[in-house]
XYZ file of C-alpha atoms in Angstrom:
516
model
C -0.007 -0.011 -0.008
C 1.536 3.367 -0.996
C 1.710 6.344 1.380
C -1.322 8.031 -0.167
C -3.516 4.971 0.335
C -2.223 4.520 3.861
C -3.137 8.052 4.736
C -6.548 7.646 3.228
C -7.097 4.447 5.250
C -5.979 6.147 8.450
C -8.440 9.031 7.750
C -11.313 6.557 7.239
C -10.383 4.612 10.412
C -10.135 7.917 12.363
C -13.494 9.062 11.057
C -15.120 5.792 12.058
C -13.607 5.945 15.528
C -14.802 9.542 15.947
C -18.271 8.634 14.746
C -18.348 5.679 17.063
C -17.279 7.880 19.994
C -20.008 10.374 19.209
C -22.467 7.512 18.932
C -21.416 6.147 22.316
C -22.134 9.531 23.846
C -25.731 9.429 22.500
C -28.488 7.412 24.064
C -29.553 4.340 22.130
C -32.623 4.716 19.904
C -35.499 2.327 19.489
C -39.167 2.442 18.516
C -42.220 2.652 20.775
C -43.463 -0.827 19.741
C -40.168 -2.562 20.521
C -40.229 -1.160 24.071
C -43.908 -1.857 24.799
C -45.121 1.728 24.299
C -48.397 2.646 22.527
C -47.540 5.099 19.734
C -51.157 6.389 19.532
C -50.883 7.624 23.153
C -47.802 9.671 22.274
C -49.711 11.099 19.320
C -52.546 12.015 21.697
C -50.050 13.733 23.969
C -48.699 15.828 21.084
C -52.191 16.751 20.000
C -53.170 17.627 23.552
C -50.141 19.867 23.813
C -51.051 21.544 20.551
C -54.574 22.313 21.819
C -53.349 23.513 25.243
C -51.962 26.830 26.438
C -48.575 25.143 27.071
C -45.826 25.941 24.635
C -43.437 22.997 24.482
C -39.976 23.459 23.047
C -38.699 19.924 23.236
C -39.764 16.471 24.410
C -37.903 13.151 24.791
C -39.350 9.881 26.053
C -37.049 6.958 27.180
C -38.174 3.454 27.846
C -35.800 0.710 29.048
C -32.910 3.102 28.579
C -33.711 3.862 24.905
C -35.111 6.977 23.248
C -38.409 5.970 21.590
C -39.852 9.443 20.834
C -38.160 12.827 20.561
C -38.928 16.143 19.029
C -38.138 19.918 18.988
C -40.582 22.618 18.127
C -38.832 24.736 15.493
C -36.994 27.148 15.933
C -35.744 25.091 18.961
C -33.314 22.345 17.958
C -31.621 19.270 19.349
C -28.198 20.858 19.309
C -29.219 23.882 21.341
C -28.952 24.181 25.091
C -31.989 25.283 27.069
C -32.184 27.284 30.290
C -32.955 24.843 33.114
C -34.161 27.358 35.752
C -34.586 25.328 38.969
C -33.853 21.933 37.314
C -30.270 23.155 37.943
C -30.932 22.439 41.628
C -30.902 18.706 41.031
C -27.395 18.955 39.577
C -26.242 21.035 42.542
C -27.554 18.393 44.914
C -25.617 15.803 42.853
C -22.408 17.858 43.295
C -23.026 17.763 47.093
C -23.582 13.992 46.910
C -20.318 13.469 45.086
C -18.460 15.677 47.520
C -19.895 13.687 50.440
C -18.779 10.480 48.738
C -15.261 11.958 48.443
C -15.410 12.892 52.224
C -15.053 16.566 51.442
C -18.097 17.339 53.546
C -21.041 15.734 55.311
C -24.748 16.523 55.472
C -24.469 17.214 59.175
C -21.884 19.970 58.656
C -22.955 23.365 59.859
C -23.321 25.956 57.131
C -21.615 28.610 59.282
C -18.473 26.448 59.438
C -17.677 27.159 55.793
C -17.912 30.958 55.921
C -16.921 32.222 59.344
C -15.675 35.538 57.803
C -19.214 36.475 56.749
C -21.113 35.748 59.933
C -23.235 38.509 61.587
C -21.926 40.045 64.775
C -24.934 38.844 66.755
C -25.223 35.046 67.078
C -28.446 33.362 66.045
C -29.218 29.851 67.403
C -31.160 28.909 64.259
C -28.318 29.985 61.985
C -25.761 28.122 64.159
C -27.910 24.982 63.898
C -28.390 25.153 60.096
C -26.942 22.038 58.360
C -26.147 21.173 54.759
C -29.078 18.704 54.928
C -31.502 21.434 56.004
C -30.511 23.437 52.927
C -30.869 20.378 50.660
C -34.456 19.803 51.851
C -35.558 23.500 51.515
C -36.057 23.695 55.268
C -33.714 26.540 55.986
C -36.278 28.356 58.112
C -36.011 31.724 56.444
C -39.321 33.484 55.620
C -39.714 35.145 53.174
C -37.335 33.638 50.596
C -34.491 36.105 50.223
C -33.481 35.083 46.701
C -34.827 37.856 44.474
C -33.866 40.749 46.763
C -30.318 39.358 47.140
C -29.540 38.691 43.516
C -30.934 42.018 42.356
C -29.075 44.142 44.885
C -26.207 42.425 46.679
C -22.713 41.559 45.440
C -21.830 39.174 48.274
C -24.585 36.562 48.283
C -23.011 34.397 50.911
C -22.948 37.210 53.390
C -26.496 38.261 52.451
C -27.780 34.775 53.061
C -26.008 34.436 56.392
C -27.393 37.844 57.466
C -30.992 36.922 56.563
C -32.994 36.070 59.693
C -33.923 32.397 60.169
C -37.280 32.536 61.956
C -38.030 28.853 62.164
C -36.012 25.965 63.513
C -34.090 24.534 60.554
C -35.447 21.237 59.214
C -39.035 21.847 60.431
C -40.711 23.949 57.683
C -40.527 23.805 53.917
C -39.998 27.031 52.037
C -38.622 27.107 48.466
C -35.368 28.955 48.684
C -33.134 29.247 45.567
C -30.523 31.277 47.473
C -30.178 28.298 49.736
C -29.233 26.155 46.740
C -26.752 28.829 45.794
C -25.196 28.278 49.209
C -24.772 24.591 48.379
C -22.884 25.587 45.242
C -20.774 28.002 47.326
C -19.992 25.210 49.825
C -19.048 22.806 47.017
C -16.676 25.471 45.613
C -15.231 26.107 49.094
C -14.443 22.479 49.844
C -13.284 21.434 46.308
C -11.664 24.711 45.278
C -13.444 24.424 41.950
C -16.623 25.967 40.526
C -19.451 23.530 40.675
C -19.555 23.095 36.873
C -15.821 22.321 36.804
C -16.160 19.877 39.730
C -18.963 18.059 37.995
C -17.304 17.862 34.624
C -15.022 14.798 35.148
C -17.402 13.234 37.662
C -20.785 13.566 35.963
C -20.769 15.414 32.673
C -17.892 13.605 31.009
C -19.022 10.077 31.933
C -22.538 10.802 30.553
C -21.149 12.413 27.434
C -22.535 15.831 28.266
C -20.647 18.721 26.676
C -21.226 22.405 25.891
C -22.985 23.042 29.205
C -22.565 26.433 30.919
C -23.723 27.940 34.169
C -24.240 31.490 35.412
C -22.085 32.865 38.231
C -22.536 35.379 41.054
C -20.342 38.420 41.397
C -17.680 36.437 43.188
C -17.419 33.737 40.500
C -19.579 31.112 42.184
C -22.078 29.218 40.075
C -25.577 30.278 40.938
C -26.533 26.752 41.867
C -30.309 27.162 42.151
C -30.690 28.189 38.534
C -28.581 29.184 35.528
C -27.460 25.884 34.091
C -27.952 25.359 30.346
C -27.800 21.856 28.821
C -29.444 20.083 25.866
C -32.602 17.972 26.099
C -30.760 14.689 25.626
C -28.453 15.736 28.494
C -31.488 16.136 30.690
C -32.683 12.645 29.692
C -29.247 11.170 30.458
C -29.333 12.634 33.919
C -32.765 11.102 34.588
C -31.616 7.777 33.201
C -28.553 7.841 35.508
C -30.939 8.132 38.469
C -33.180 5.437 37.088
C -30.117 3.164 36.851
C -29.226 3.895 40.476
C -26.200 5.983 39.519
C -24.615 3.433 37.146
C -23.569 4.330 33.602
C -22.108 1.812 31.132
C -21.094 -0.398 33.980
C -19.431 2.401 35.994
C -20.898 3.621 39.303
C -20.874 7.376 38.473
C -23.054 8.311 41.493
C -23.329 6.262 44.675
C -26.500 4.188 44.662
C -27.238 5.064 48.213
C -27.122 8.804 47.250
C -29.545 8.263 44.395
C -32.002 6.652 46.827
C -31.572 9.339 49.429
C -31.802 12.195 46.944
C -34.977 10.931 45.315
C -37.025 9.945 48.430
C -39.299 12.180 50.439
C -37.661 14.173 53.215
C -40.231 16.821 54.068
C -43.885 17.754 53.440
C -44.512 20.941 51.567
C -47.880 21.498 53.310
C -48.542 18.891 56.015
C -52.001 20.271 56.768
C -53.199 20.417 53.159
C -56.484 18.526 52.611
C -56.155 15.165 50.917
C -58.139 16.358 47.927
C -55.419 18.890 47.148
C -52.676 16.407 47.689
C -54.409 14.010 45.334
C -54.458 16.560 42.501
C -51.074 18.288 43.013
C -47.583 17.274 42.023
C -46.240 19.933 44.414
C -47.596 18.307 47.547
C -46.128 14.798 47.289
C -43.001 15.539 49.334
C -39.643 17.171 48.664
C -36.342 15.290 48.436
C -32.786 16.626 47.958
C -33.524 19.343 45.445
C -36.015 17.155 43.650
C -39.810 16.783 43.904
C -41.828 13.638 44.414
C -44.658 13.233 41.879
C -47.850 11.303 41.860
C -47.652 7.765 40.393
C -44.543 7.119 42.530
C -42.367 9.204 40.201
C -39.994 11.992 40.965
C -38.524 14.958 39.047
C -36.132 17.696 38.574
C -38.265 20.758 38.010
C -37.698 24.250 36.637
C -39.840 27.363 36.192
C -42.087 27.481 33.155
C -41.913 23.741 32.632
C -38.396 22.315 32.494
C -38.763 18.737 33.596
C -36.691 15.609 34.144
C -39.304 13.051 35.226
C -38.178 9.594 36.409
C -40.734 6.798 36.518
C -39.098 3.779 38.229
C -42.171 1.563 38.063
C -42.463 2.052 34.280
C -38.678 2.082 33.636
C -39.050 5.358 31.864
C -37.721 8.871 31.758
C -39.359 11.973 30.237
C -37.520 15.215 29.470
C -39.419 18.370 28.644
C -38.446 22.019 28.019
C -41.211 24.602 27.607
C -42.806 27.846 28.534
C -46.081 27.537 30.445
C -47.966 29.480 33.031
C -49.550 26.330 34.363
C -46.939 23.688 35.164
C -49.482 21.408 36.813
C -51.507 21.394 33.618
C -48.434 20.297 31.701
C -47.807 17.431 34.085
C -51.452 16.500 33.910
C -51.040 15.946 30.172
C -48.059 13.600 30.871
C -50.087 11.527 33.341
C -53.185 11.479 31.103
C -51.518 10.543 27.830
C -47.947 9.304 28.281
C -48.245 7.268 31.469
C -50.894 4.923 30.019
C -48.751 4.408 26.982
C -46.081 2.599 28.998
C -47.494 -0.918 29.004
C -46.200 -4.115 30.620
C -46.025 -5.793 27.218
C -42.484 -6.404 25.868
C -43.441 -5.523 22.356
C -46.339 -3.954 20.528
C -47.280 -3.828 16.854
C -47.875 -0.161 16.285
C -47.576 -0.332 12.548
C -48.984 2.750 10.812
C -49.178 4.680 14.071
C -45.467 4.734 14.381
C -45.021 6.227 10.929
C -47.623 8.860 11.774
C -45.833 9.581 15.065
C -42.445 10.070 13.356
C -43.959 12.398 10.783
C -45.632 14.371 13.493
C -42.424 14.625 15.574
C -40.462 15.741 12.488
C -42.999 18.463 11.681
C -43.193 20.107 15.166
C -43.001 23.855 14.920
C -43.986 27.018 16.724
C -45.830 29.470 14.504
C -44.039 32.426 13.052
C -46.050 35.555 13.832
C -48.977 35.697 11.404
C -48.581 37.599 8.142
C -48.985 41.295 8.407
C -49.845 43.938 5.834
C -47.721 46.018 3.429
C -46.691 49.341 4.930
C -45.569 52.549 3.105
C -43.439 53.676 6.066
C -40.445 51.356 5.884
C -38.388 53.466 3.423
C -39.022 56.771 5.275
C -38.154 55.177 8.732
C -34.939 53.492 7.601
C -32.053 55.202 9.200
C -34.024 57.577 11.418
C -32.938 57.768 15.026
C -35.509 58.304 17.757
C -34.560 59.697 21.171
C -36.356 57.812 23.898
C -37.667 59.654 26.956
C -35.996 58.768 30.275
C -37.022 55.292 31.360
C -36.158 52.485 33.787
C -34.996 50.281 30.925
C -32.131 52.738 30.196
C -33.006 52.720 26.492
C -31.879 56.069 25.074
C -32.141 55.744 21.267
C -33.872 53.493 18.700
C -33.432 53.287 14.994
C -34.383 50.855 12.184
C -32.780 49.788 8.929
C -34.830 48.064 6.340
C -33.223 46.071 3.496
C -35.360 43.936 1.161
C -37.059 41.403 3.465
C -35.053 42.201 6.574
C -35.092 44.707 9.382
C -32.364 45.594 11.836
C -33.415 47.175 15.101
C -30.721 49.337 16.783
C -31.155 50.036 20.468
C -28.763 52.245 22.477
C -28.727 52.076 26.247
C -26.608 53.873 28.773
C -24.004 51.106 28.574
C -24.190 49.392 25.142
C -25.429 49.346 21.579
C -27.523 46.433 20.404
C -28.176 45.396 16.777
C -30.877 42.791 16.294
C -31.909 41.244 12.959
C -35.418 40.283 11.968
C -36.732 38.677 8.816
C -40.124 39.500 7.321
C -42.659 36.874 8.449
C -39.996 34.203 8.885
C -37.093 33.639 11.327
C -33.737 35.335 11.013
C -31.218 33.443 13.143
C -28.355 35.056 14.943
C -27.160 36.057 18.419
C -27.538 39.121 20.648
C -26.046 40.476 23.874
C -29.407 42.050 24.697
C -30.267 40.360 28.072
C -33.110 37.820 27.797
C -36.401 38.074 29.707
C -35.704 36.251 32.967
C -37.735 35.315 36.048
C -35.416 36.904 38.613
C -34.440 39.923 36.527
C -36.112 43.231 37.385
C -37.822 45.323 34.775
C -34.643 47.325 34.101
C -32.780 44.142 33.242
C -29.966 44.842 35.700
C -28.789 42.111 38.061
C -25.670 41.455 40.020
C -25.057 37.997 38.514
C -23.284 37.144 35.245
C -25.650 35.972 32.507
C -24.563 33.853 29.571
C -24.635 36.070 26.448
C -24.360 36.217 23.558
C -27.785 34.666 23.332
C -28.871 32.692 20.276
C -31.967 34.237 18.946
C -34.581 33.998 16.098
C -36.209 37.249 14.954
C -39.289 37.962 12.797
C -41.104 41.185 11.911
C -44.418 42.159 10.450
C -46.589 45.281 10.086
C -49.791 45.238 12.094
C -51.043 48.245 10.259
C -49.419 51.014 8.163
C -48.016 52.689 11.248
C -47.316 49.822 13.600
C -44.312 47.532 13.351
C -43.947 44.387 15.468
C -40.593 42.697 15.983
C -40.631 39.279 17.741
C -37.413 37.985 19.229
C -37.262 34.378 20.464
C -34.371 33.523 22.728
C -33.992 29.945 21.514
C -31.782 28.708 24.345
C -34.328 30.083 26.815
C -38.082 29.599 27.311
C -38.812 33.197 26.567
C -39.646 35.687 23.851
C -39.578 39.498 23.731
C -41.732 41.523 21.435
C -41.051 45.117 20.386
C -44.154 46.844 19.112
C -43.516 50.350 17.555
C -46.256 52.731 16.643
C -45.163 55.744 14.526
C -47.207 58.964 14.484
C -45.408 61.685 12.591
C -42.190 62.321 14.468
C -43.466 60.535 17.561
C -42.789 56.950 18.608
C -44.527 54.735 21.140
C -42.507 51.626 21.929
C -44.142 48.714 23.792
C -41.961 45.955 25.161
C -43.734 42.675 25.866
C -42.212 39.643 27.558
C -43.780 36.183 27.005
C -43.184 35.129 30.598
C -45.617 37.785 31.712
C -48.334 35.952 29.781
C -50.071 39.182 28.753
C -50.251 40.568 32.238
C -48.207 43.647 31.558
C -46.127 45.568 29.054
C -43.589 48.377 29.247
C -44.489 51.437 27.199
C -41.781 54.061 26.290
C -42.166 57.310 24.380
C -39.767 58.866 21.913
C -39.396 61.421 19.152
C -37.306 62.057 16.016
């Protein structure tokens, strides 16, 4: 074999090995019928979602460790990460579990022992008694939850947490507390001398073949812990499957089996005195674990705002991963129980035939609608290049201008600190990225927080004219659940700019005035 042929052969072998490695990092695929799942029930679930007020962005169903149905609603895609919100908490608890297994800390450790330099001058018995386990079970004893106030105003979150009054004995009362989860991240970083994401990389992410993840940080460079992780849908499914397999992955014990059991079993009641009728209908009253929720039907889940779910169903040997934006997370779970749960039969195989073809076609065609077609406007040419001065406002927007070119529109926004250029296509999506901060649950109206977000954000933009004088630009943040809409009404030299965030679900909008 001459040198040229040898090089070609080596390239082919290298390509095959690379493809094999990539394949090994992916979950195995199968069909619903081969894994005893009723395809028609999955179709019913997709139809129910379409007819509901819930906007799904991705969905993946695993049975017996194999993906048997998966789909992304365009413009969301399988290769994109998605903001996890509080599903991040389950990963933070896992970092704690790994640190415990490595004898770097224990659940009985007192929180104050890690940060003596930030303690208040006056001792507090409840603060002194607070343990890592109390924080894991959302029973810190603070009331109200200090998260939003702290992350919007403080630069030392550890100190702010330790200076927040603990009014109840730790371990006795449940109160959702994302800043508490941040403290777990801070503790992990203190005992490992690594950011949580870096600590997890060789211990969790690499073994599961999870890459490209990122995580927001506080002003001191600590991962936010209780939110801020971005991973792909299949990464979510892998995490759920790891728990379903009691911490074992490809024959390796990635996470101690006893930790998986401890982390996923009930530790505290959310509302002990709630009537049974409420408990029977709510997936938020089944008990809280270590940064996970128990569900009805003997399931448990990682759970994030607006419908980011990793649902583990041990009795059915199944995992469901969902990303979405919804104002009614219980309704979304109800659709899972009504349609997907009955699809998971005890039969080893089913003959779904034509239904599986229909399901695959439906999954491949999933899409979120582009804003409906508008009208033709005569204003575009005269507006192009004009700069509008915006009246003083809490959003710090100072100037706005537009540039039209064929079937595209570029929106220029100038704030007190930056210039933003955002592209929109006429009645279809223009893909790009923007440093304009995304709509976010814990961000105030002015968009300013003390933590470090993860720009530049991948976006999809589309514009249309609602009438001759009103332009609407829709901006989807496609690694996030949310969308921002800019609605501009022009009247002579006057501009009225309305800013609408999808996570407000129509409850409010910001209206700014400007002139040319």
